[in-house]
Short mmCIF file of C-alpha atoms in Angstrom, two decimals:
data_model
loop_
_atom_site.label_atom_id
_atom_site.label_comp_id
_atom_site.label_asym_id
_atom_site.label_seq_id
_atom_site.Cartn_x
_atom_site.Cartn_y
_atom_site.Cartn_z
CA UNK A 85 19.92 -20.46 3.56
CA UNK A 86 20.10 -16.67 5.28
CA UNK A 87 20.44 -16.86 8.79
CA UNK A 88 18.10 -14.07 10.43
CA UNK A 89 18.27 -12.56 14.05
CA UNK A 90 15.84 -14.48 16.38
CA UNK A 91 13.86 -11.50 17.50
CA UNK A 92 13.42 -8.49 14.93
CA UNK A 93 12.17 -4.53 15.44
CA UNK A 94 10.28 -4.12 12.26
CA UNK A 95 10.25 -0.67 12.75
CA UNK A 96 13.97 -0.25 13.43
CA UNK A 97 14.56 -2.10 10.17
CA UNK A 98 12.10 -0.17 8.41
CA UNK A 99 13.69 3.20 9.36
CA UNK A 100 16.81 1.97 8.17
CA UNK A 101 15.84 1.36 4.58
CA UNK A 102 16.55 4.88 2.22
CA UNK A 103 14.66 3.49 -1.22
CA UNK A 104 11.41 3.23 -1.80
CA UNK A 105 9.36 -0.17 -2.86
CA UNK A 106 12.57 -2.14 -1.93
CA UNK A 107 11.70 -4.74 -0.05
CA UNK A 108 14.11 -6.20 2.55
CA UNK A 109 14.08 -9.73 3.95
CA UNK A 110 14.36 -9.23 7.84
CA UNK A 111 13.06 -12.83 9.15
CA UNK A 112 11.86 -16.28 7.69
CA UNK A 113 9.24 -18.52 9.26
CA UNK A 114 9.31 -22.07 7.58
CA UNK A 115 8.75 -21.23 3.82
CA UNK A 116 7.70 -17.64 4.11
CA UNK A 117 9.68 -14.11 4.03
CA UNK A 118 8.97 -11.33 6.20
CA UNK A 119 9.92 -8.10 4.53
CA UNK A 120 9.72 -4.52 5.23
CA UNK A 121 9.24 -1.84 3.18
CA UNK A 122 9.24 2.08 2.55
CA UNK A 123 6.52 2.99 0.09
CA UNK A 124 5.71 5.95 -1.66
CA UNK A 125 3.45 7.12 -4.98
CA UNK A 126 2.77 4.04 -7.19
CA UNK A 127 4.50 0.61 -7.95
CA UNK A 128 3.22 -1.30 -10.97
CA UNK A 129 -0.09 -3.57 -12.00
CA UNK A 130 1.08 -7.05 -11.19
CA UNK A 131 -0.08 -10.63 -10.14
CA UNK A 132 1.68 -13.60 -8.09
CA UNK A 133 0.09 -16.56 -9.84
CA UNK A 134 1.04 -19.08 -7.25
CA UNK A 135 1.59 -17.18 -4.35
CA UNK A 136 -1.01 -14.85 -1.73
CA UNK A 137 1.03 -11.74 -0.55
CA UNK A 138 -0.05 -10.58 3.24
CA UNK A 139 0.60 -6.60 3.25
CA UNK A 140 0.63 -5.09 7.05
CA UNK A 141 0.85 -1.38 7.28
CA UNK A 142 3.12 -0.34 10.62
CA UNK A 143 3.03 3.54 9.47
CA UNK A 144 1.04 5.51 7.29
CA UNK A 145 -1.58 4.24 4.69
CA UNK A 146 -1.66 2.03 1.55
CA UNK A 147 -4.16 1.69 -1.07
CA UNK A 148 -4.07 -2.01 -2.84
CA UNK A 149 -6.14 -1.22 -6.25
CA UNK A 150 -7.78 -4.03 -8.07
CA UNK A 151 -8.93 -3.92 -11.87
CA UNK A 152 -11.90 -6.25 -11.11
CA UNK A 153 -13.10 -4.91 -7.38
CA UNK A 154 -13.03 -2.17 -5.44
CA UNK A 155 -10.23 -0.98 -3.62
CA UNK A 156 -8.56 -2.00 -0.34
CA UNK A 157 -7.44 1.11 2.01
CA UNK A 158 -5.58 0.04 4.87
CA UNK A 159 -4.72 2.07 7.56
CA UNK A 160 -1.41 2.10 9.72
CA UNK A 161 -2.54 -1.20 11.90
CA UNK A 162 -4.10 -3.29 9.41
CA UNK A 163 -3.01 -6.10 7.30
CA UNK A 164 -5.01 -7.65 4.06
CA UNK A 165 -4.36 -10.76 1.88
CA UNK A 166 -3.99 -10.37 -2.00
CA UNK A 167 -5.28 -13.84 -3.30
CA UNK A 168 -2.53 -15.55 -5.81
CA UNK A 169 -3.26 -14.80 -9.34
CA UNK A 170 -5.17 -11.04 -8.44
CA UNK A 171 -3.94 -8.34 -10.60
CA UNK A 172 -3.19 -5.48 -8.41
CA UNK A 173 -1.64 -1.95 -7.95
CA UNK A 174 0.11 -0.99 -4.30
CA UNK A 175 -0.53 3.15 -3.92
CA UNK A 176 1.24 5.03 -1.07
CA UNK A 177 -0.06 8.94 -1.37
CA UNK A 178 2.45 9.80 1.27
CA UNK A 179 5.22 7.54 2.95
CA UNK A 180 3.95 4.62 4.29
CA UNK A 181 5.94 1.78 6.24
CA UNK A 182 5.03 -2.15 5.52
CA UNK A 183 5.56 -5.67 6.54
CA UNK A 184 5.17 -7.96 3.63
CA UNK A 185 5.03 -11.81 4.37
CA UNK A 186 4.94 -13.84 1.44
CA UNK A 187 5.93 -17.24 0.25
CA UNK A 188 10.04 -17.02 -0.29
CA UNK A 189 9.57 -17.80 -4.30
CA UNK A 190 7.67 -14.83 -4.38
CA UNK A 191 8.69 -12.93 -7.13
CA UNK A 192 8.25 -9.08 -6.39
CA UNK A 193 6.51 -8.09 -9.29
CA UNK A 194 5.61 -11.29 -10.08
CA UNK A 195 5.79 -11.56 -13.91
CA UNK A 196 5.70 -8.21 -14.76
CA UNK A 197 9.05 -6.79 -15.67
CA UNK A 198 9.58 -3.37 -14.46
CA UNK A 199 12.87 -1.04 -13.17
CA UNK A 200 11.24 -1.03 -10.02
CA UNK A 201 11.45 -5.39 -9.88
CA UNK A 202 13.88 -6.53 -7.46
CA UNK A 203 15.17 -10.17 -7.40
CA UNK A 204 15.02 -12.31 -4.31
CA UNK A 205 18.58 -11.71 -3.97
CA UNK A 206 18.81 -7.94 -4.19
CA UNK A 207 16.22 -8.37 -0.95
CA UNK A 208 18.07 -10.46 1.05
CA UNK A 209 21.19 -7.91 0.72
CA UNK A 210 21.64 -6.06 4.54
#
């Protein structure tokens, strides 16, 4: 099991990260990840079918689309919760900054294959 620092500056770690839609494990609370990210244009459609995926925006704005509802827009500040099993499309029109805090089976694009997928492994990598 990683061992994480005891007190984290998610904006620190978030400046430090040069790729986009890489997530990067900074902290664990029992059996969920906190991740931060660097987003920009569009990731890919995807669901978690077991797990909810908490998106908090520290800089910028993100745009969670939905094929069967409207679409989320989330402002630097605010967080929303993608239910398990939701299809759904992350959009960053300009460079956004995230937390992510999700369940640490969480795959990140779910089952949806894509060169943008990174394995739980390549996210824990400092």
């Amino acid at each position: 099991m990683p061992v994480f620092p005891s007190t984290v500056d998610l904006l620190a770690e978030a400046e430090k990260l040069t790729e986009y839609w890489s997530p990067r494990v900074v902290a664990q609370v029992n059996d969920q990840y906190i991740k931060v990210a660097k987003l920009l244009g569009n990731f890919v459609w995807h669901a978690h079918e077991h797990e909810d995926e908490l998106f908090y925006v520290l800089r910028g704005q993100l745009r969670i689309e939905y094929q069967d509802r409207p679409p989320v827009d989330l402002p630097a500040g605010a967080i929303h919760v993608v239910p398990r099993g939701v299809l759904h499309n992350p959009v960053a029109a300009a460079e956004c900054w995230m937390v992510l805090i999700e369940p640490v089976t969480t795959r990140h694009t779910g089952a949806t294959e894509s060169p943008l997928s990174k394995t739980i492994d390549q996210q824990l990598t400092r």
